[in-house]
mmCIF file of C-alpha atoms in Angstrom:
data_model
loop_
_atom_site.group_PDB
_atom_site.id
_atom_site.type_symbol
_atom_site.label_atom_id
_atom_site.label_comp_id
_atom_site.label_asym_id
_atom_site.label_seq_id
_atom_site.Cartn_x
_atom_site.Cartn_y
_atom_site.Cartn_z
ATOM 1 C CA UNK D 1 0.000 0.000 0.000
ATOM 2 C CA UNK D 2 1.452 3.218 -0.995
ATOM 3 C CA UNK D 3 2.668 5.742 2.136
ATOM 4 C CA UNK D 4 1.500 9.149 0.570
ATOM 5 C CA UNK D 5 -0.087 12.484 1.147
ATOM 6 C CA UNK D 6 -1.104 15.072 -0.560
ATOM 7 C CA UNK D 7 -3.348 18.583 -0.134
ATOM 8 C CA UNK D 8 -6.079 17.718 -2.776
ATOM 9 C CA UNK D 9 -7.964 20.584 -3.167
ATOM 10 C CA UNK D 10 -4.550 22.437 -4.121
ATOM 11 C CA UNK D 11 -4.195 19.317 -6.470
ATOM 12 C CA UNK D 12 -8.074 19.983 -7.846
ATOM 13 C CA UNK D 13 -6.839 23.828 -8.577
ATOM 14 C CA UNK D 14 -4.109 23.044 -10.410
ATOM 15 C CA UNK D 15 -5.159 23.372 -14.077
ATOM 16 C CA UNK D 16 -2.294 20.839 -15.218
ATOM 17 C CA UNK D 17 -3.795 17.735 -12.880
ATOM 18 C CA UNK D 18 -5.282 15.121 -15.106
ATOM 19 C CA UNK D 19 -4.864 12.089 -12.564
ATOM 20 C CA UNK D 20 -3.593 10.848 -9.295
ATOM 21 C CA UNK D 21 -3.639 7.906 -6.948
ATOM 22 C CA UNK D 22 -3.968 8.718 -3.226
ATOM 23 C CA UNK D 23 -4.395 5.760 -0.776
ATOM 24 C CA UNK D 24 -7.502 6.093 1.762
ATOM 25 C CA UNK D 25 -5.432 6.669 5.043
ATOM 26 C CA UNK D 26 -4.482 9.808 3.055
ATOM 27 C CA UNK D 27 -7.961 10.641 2.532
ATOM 28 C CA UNK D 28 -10.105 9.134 4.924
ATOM 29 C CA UNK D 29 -9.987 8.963 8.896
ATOM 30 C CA UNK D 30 -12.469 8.176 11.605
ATOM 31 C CA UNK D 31 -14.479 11.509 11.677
ATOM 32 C CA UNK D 32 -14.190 11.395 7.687
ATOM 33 C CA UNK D 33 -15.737 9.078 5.943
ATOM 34 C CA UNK D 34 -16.365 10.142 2.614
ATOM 35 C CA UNK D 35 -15.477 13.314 0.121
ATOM 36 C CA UNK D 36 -17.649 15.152 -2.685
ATOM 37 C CA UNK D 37 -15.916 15.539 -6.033
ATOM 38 C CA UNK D 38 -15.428 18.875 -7.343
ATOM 39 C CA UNK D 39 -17.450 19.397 -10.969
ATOM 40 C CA UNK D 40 -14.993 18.843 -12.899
ATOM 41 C CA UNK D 41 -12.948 15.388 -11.647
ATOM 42 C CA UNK D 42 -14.517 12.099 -11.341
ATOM 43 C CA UNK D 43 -13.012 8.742 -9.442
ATOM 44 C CA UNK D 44 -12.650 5.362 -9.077
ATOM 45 C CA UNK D 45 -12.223 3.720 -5.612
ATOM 46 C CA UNK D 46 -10.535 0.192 -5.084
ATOM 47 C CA UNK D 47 -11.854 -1.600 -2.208
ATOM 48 C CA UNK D 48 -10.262 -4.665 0.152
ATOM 49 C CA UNK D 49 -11.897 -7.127 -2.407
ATOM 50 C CA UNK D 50 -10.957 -5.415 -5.656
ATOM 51 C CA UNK D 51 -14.029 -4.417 -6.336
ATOM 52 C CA UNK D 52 -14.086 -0.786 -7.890
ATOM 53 C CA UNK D 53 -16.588 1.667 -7.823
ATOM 54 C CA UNK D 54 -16.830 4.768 -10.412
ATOM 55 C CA UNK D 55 -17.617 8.054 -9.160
ATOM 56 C CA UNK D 56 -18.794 11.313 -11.846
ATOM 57 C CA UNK D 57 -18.641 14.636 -10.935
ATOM 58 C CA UNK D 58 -20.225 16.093 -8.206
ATOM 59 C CA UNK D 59 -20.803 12.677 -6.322
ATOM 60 C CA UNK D 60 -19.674 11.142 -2.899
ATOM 61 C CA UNK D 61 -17.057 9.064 -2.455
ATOM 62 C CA UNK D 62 -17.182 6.627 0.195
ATOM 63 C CA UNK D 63 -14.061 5.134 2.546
ATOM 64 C CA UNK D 64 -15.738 1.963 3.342
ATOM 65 C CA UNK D 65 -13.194 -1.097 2.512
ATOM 66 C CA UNK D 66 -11.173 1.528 0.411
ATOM 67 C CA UNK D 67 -7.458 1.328 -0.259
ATOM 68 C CA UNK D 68 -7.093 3.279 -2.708
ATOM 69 C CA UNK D 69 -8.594 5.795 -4.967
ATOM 70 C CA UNK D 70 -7.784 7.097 -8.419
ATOM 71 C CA UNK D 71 -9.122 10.681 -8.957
ATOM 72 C CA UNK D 72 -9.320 11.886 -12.503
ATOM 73 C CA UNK D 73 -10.056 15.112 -14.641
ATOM 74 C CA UNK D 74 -13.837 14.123 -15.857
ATOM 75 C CA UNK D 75 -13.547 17.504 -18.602
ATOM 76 C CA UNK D 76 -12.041 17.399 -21.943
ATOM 77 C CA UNK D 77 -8.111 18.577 -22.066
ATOM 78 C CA UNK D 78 -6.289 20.435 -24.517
ATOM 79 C CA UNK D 79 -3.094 18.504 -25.991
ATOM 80 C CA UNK D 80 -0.277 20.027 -27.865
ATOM 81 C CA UNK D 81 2.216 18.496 -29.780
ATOM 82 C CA UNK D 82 5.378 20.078 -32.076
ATOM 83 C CA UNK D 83 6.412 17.920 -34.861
ATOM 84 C CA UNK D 84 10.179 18.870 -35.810
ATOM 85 C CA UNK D 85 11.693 18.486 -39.432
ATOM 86 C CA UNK D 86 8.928 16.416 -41.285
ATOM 87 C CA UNK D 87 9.713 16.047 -44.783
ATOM 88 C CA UNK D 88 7.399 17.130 -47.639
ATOM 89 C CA UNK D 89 6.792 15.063 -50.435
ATOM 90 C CA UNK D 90 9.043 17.814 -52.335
ATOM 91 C CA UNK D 91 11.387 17.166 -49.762
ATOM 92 C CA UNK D 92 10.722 20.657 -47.511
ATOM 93 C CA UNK D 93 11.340 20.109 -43.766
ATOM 94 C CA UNK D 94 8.656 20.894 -42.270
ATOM 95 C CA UNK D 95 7.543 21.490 -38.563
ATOM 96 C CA UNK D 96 4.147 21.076 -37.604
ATOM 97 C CA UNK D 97 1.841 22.245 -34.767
ATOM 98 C CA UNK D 98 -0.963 19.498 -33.126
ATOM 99 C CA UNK D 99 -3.926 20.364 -31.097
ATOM 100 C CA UNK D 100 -7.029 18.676 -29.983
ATOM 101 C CA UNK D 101 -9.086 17.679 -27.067
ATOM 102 C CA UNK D 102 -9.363 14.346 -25.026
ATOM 103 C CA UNK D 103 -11.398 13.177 -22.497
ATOM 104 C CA UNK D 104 -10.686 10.626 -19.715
ATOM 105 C CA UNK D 105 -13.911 8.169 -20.163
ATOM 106 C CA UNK D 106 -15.576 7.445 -16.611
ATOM 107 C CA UNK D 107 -16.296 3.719 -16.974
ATOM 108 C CA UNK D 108 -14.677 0.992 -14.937
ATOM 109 C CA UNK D 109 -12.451 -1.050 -17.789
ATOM 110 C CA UNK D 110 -11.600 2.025 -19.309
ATOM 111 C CA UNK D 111 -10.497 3.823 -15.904
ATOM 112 C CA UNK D 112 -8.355 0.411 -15.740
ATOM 113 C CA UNK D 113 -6.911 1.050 -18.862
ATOM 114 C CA UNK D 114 -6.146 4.442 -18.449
ATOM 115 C CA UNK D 115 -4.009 3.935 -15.246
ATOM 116 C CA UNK D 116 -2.355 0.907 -16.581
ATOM 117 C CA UNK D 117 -1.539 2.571 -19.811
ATOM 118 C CA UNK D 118 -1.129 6.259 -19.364
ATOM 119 C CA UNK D 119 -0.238 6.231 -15.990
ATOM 120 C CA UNK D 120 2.352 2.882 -15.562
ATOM 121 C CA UNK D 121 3.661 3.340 -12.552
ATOM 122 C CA UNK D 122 3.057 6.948 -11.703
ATOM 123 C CA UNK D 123 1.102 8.030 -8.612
ATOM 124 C CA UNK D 124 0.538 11.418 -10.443
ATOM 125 C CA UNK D 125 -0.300 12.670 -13.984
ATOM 126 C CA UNK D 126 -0.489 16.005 -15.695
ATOM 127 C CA UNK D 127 -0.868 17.465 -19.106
ATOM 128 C CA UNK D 128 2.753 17.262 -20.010
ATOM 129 C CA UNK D 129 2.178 13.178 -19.233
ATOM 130 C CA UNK D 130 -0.755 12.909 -21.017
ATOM 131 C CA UNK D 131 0.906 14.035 -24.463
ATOM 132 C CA UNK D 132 3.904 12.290 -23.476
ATOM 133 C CA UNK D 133 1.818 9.311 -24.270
ATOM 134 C CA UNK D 134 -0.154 10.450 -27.110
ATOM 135 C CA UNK D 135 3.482 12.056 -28.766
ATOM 136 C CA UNK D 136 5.036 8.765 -30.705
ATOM 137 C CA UNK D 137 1.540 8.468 -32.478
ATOM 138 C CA UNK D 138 1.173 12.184 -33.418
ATOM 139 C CA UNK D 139 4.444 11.909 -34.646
ATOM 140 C CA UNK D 140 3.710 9.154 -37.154
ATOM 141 C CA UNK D 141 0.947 10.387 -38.354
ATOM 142 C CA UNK D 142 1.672 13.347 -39.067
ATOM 143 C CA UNK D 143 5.401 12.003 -41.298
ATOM 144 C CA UNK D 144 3.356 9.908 -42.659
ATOM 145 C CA UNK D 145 0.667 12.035 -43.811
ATOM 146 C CA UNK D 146 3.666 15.179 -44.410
ATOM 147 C CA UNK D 147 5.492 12.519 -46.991
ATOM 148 C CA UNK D 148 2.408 12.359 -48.851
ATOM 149 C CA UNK D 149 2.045 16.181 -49.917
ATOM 150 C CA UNK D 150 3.847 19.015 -51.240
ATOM 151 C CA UNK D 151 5.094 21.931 -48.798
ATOM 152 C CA UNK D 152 3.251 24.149 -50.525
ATOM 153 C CA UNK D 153 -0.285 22.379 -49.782
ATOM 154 C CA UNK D 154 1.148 21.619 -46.097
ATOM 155 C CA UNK D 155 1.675 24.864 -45.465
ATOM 156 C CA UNK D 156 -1.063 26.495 -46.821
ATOM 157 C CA UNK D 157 -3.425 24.614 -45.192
ATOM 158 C CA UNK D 158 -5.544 23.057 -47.889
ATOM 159 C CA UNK D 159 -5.436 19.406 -46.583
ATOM 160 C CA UNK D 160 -5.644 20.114 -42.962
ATOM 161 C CA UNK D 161 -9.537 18.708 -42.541
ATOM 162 C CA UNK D 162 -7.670 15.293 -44.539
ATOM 163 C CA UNK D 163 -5.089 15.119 -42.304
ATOM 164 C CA UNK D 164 -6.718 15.789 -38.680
ATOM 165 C CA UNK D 165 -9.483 12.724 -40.356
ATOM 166 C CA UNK D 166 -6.353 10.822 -40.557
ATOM 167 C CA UNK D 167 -5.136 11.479 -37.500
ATOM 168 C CA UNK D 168 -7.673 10.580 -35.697
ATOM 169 C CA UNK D 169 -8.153 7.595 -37.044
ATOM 170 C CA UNK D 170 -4.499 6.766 -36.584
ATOM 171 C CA UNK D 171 -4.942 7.584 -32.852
ATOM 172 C CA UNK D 172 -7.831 5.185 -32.601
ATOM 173 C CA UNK D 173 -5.656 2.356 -31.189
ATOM 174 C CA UNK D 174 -3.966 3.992 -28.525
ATOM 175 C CA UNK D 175 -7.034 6.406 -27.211
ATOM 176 C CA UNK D 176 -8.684 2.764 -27.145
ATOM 177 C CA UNK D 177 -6.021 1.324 -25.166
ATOM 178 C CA UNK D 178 -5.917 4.019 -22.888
ATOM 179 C CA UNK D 179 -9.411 4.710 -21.676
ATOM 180 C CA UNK D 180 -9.385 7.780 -23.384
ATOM 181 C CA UNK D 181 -11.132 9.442 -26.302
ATOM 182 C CA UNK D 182 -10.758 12.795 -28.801
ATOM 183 C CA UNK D 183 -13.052 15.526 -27.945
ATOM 184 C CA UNK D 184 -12.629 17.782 -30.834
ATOM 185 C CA UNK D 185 -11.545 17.711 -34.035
ATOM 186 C CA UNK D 186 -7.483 18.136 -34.204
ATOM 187 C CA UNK D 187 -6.333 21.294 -35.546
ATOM 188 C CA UNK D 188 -2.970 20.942 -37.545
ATOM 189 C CA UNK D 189 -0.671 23.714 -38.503
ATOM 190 C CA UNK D 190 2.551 23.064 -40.474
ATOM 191 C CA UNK D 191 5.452 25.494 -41.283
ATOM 192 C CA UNK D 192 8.535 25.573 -43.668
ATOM 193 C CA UNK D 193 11.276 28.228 -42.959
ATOM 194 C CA UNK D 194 12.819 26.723 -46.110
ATOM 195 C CA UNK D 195 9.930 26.861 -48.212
ATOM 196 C CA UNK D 196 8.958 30.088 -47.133
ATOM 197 C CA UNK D 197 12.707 31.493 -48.474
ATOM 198 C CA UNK D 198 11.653 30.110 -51.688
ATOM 199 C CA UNK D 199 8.274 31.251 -52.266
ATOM 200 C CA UNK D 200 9.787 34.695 -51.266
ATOM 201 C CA UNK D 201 12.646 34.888 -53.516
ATOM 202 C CA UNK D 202 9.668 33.499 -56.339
ATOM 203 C CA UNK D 203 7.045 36.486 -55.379
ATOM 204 C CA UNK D 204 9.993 39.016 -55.383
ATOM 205 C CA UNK D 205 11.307 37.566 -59.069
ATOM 206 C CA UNK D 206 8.195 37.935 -60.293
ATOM 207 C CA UNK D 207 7.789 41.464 -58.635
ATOM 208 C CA UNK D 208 10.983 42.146 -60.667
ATOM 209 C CA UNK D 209 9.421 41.030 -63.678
ATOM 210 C CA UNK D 210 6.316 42.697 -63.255
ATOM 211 C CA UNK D 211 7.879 46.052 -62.899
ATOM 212 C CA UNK D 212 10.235 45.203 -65.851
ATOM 213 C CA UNK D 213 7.458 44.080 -68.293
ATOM 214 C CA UNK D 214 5.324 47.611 -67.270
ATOM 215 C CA UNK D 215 9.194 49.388 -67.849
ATOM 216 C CA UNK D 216 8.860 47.513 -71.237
ATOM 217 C CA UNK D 217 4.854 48.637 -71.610
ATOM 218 C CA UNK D 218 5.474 51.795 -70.699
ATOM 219 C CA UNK D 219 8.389 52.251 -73.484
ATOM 220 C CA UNK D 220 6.592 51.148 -75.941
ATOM 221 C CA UNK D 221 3.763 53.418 -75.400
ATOM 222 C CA UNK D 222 6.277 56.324 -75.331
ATOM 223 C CA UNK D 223 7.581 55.100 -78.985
ATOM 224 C CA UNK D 224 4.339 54.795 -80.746
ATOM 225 C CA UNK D 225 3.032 58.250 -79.321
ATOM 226 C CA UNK D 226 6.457 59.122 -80.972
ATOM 227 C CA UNK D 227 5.770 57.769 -83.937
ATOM 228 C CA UNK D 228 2.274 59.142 -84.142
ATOM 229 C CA UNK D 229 3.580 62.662 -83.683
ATOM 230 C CA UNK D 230 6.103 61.818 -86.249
ATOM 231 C CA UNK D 231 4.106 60.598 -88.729
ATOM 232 C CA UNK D 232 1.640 63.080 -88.244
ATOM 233 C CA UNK D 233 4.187 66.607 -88.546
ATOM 234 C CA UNK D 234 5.130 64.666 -91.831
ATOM 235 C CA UNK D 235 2.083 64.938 -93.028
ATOM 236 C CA UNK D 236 1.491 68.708 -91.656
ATOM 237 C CA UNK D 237 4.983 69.279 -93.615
ATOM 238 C CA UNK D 238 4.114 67.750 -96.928
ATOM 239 C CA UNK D 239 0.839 69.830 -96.822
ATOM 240 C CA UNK D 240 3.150 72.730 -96.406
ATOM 241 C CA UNK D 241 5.748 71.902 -99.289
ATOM 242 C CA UNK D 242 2.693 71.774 -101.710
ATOM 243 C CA UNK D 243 1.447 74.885 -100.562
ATOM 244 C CA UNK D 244 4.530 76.148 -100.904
ATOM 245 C CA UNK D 245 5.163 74.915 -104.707
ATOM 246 C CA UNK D 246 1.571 75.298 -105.715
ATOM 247 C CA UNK D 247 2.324 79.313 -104.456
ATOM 248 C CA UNK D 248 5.744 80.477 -104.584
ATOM 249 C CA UNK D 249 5.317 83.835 -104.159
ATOM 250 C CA UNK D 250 3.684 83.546 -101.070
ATOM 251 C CA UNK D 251 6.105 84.152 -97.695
ATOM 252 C CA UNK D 252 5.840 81.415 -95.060
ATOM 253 C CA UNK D 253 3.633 83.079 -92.568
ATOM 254 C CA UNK D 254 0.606 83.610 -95.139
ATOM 255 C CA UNK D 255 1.189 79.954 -96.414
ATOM 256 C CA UNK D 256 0.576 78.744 -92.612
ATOM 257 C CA UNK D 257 -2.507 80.550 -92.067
ATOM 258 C CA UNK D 258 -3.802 77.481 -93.558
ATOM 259 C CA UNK D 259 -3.068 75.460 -90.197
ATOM 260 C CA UNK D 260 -4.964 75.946 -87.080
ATOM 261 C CA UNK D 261 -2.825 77.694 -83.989
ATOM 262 C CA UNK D 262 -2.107 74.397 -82.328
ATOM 263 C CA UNK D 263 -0.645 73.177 -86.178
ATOM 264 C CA UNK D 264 0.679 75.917 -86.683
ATOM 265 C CA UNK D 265 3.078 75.755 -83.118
ATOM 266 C CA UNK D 266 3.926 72.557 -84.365
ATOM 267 C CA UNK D 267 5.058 73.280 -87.661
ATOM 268 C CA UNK D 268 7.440 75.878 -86.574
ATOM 269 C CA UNK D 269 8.801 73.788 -83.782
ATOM 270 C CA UNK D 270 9.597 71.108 -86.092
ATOM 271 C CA UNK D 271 11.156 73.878 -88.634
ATOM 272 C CA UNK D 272 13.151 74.826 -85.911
ATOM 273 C CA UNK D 273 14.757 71.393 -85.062
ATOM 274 C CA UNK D 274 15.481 70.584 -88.803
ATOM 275 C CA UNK D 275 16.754 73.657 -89.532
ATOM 276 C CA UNK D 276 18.909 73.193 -86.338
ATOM 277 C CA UNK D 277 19.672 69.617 -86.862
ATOM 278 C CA UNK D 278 20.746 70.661 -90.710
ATOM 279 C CA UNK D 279 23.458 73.579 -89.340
ATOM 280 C CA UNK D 280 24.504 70.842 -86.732
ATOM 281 C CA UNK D 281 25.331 68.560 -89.684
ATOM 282 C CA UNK D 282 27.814 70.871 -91.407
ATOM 283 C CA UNK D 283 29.803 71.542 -88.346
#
């Protein structure tokens, strides 16, 4: 029989408890009898015979013929699990973030189960236990699953309902084995530092060639308004020349009275540069 004490409502209060074993001396005397659970734990006394009794929240447990009893956390707990360096199907590392809830099931064989399985040996059990159990499964499952995608789809999340499905059905077995069942659906979060420096140097190539293909646009655009101007003084200028041969007596400034104002600012501007690009030419 195991010599131990322990302050149990401190142990009640302390949100990483999931389960502990305390022998009835520690919890029962002659002026105490029995003990009301708290809402959230439940129990499960061992008596002389072997005989166990399971208690749910709120009940009384009795010290009759007791020698033991195992108090657990009747409400659902949140696990968390880090999966290091899981490699992609594109062969990204990836590290991965596991969360879900489980729930300690207040039945006899399964309260069995649970303390032979989770607990082993231990008189006392917390959160950090709990996944300590759970961890080689998640782990698994979630390579397993990781090998069978590409970082991008990991990371971005698009196969996270298919892989917490998976996962819980790979945790099946061991929840089974120890008393113990998933609560909510797992939530599954994965992350590639290496990835992510390629997809960055990608978006800031294309950036690159984004800004150098509106460069390009924007050149272009400049050259054909160019041309268009060109072309169009040409024509202004061959309207002029036949003015001029059809009248040569007439001095340039009557002859472009036949252009509007705006033409006729254009005309003499590109007079000007010919005229200057001609005396440029002879020096």
């Amino acid at each position: 029989m195991m010599n131990r004490t322990i302050d149990l409502e401190t142990w009640f209060h302390n949100a990483e408890s999931v389960a502990t074993v305390v022998p009835a001396e520690a919890l029962f005397g002659l002026l105490k009898r029995s003990l009301e659970l708290p809402h959230a734990f439940g129990a499960m006394s061992i008596r002389n015979d072997g005989s166990r009794l399971v208690y749910t929240p709120g009940q009384e447990v009795r010290g009759d013929d007791v020698t033991e009893v195992l108090f657990v956390r009747a409400q659902p707990m949140d696990v968390s699990f880090r999966v290091a360096r899981a490699a992609s199907a594109d062969k990204y590392l990836c590290d991965a973030q596991v969360n879900f809830d489980v729930r300690i099931l207040l039945e006899r064989s399964e309260l069995d189960s649970f303390r032979d399985r989770v607990m082993g040996s231990q008189s006392d059990l917390t959160v950090s236990g709990l996944e300590g159990y759970l961890q080689g499964s998640v782990e698994r499952a979630i390579r397993d699953f990781a090998d069978d995608q590409s970082a991008a789809d990991l990371v971005d999340g698009k196969q996270e309902e298919t892989a917490a499905s998976g996962l819980r059905e790979d945790l099946k077995g061991p929840c089974f084995a120890g008393g113990i069942v998933i609560e909510s659906p797992p939530s599954i979060r994965f992350e590639s530092e290496a990835y992510a420096n390629v997809r960055r140097a990608q978006e800031q190539a294309a950036r690159e060639l984004g800004e150098h293909e509106a460069g390009q646009e924007l050149r272009d655009a400049i050259l054909q308004a160019q041309r268009k101007r060109t072309d169009h003084l040409e024509t202004m200028l061959t309207k002029l020349r036949a003015l001029a041969d059809e009248s040569p007596d007439v001095g340039l400034p009557d002859l472009m009275r036949a252009f509007d104002e705006s033409q006729r600012g254009q005309l003499y501007q590109a007079l000007f540069e010919s005229r200057a690009r001609q005396h440029a030419s002879r020096w």
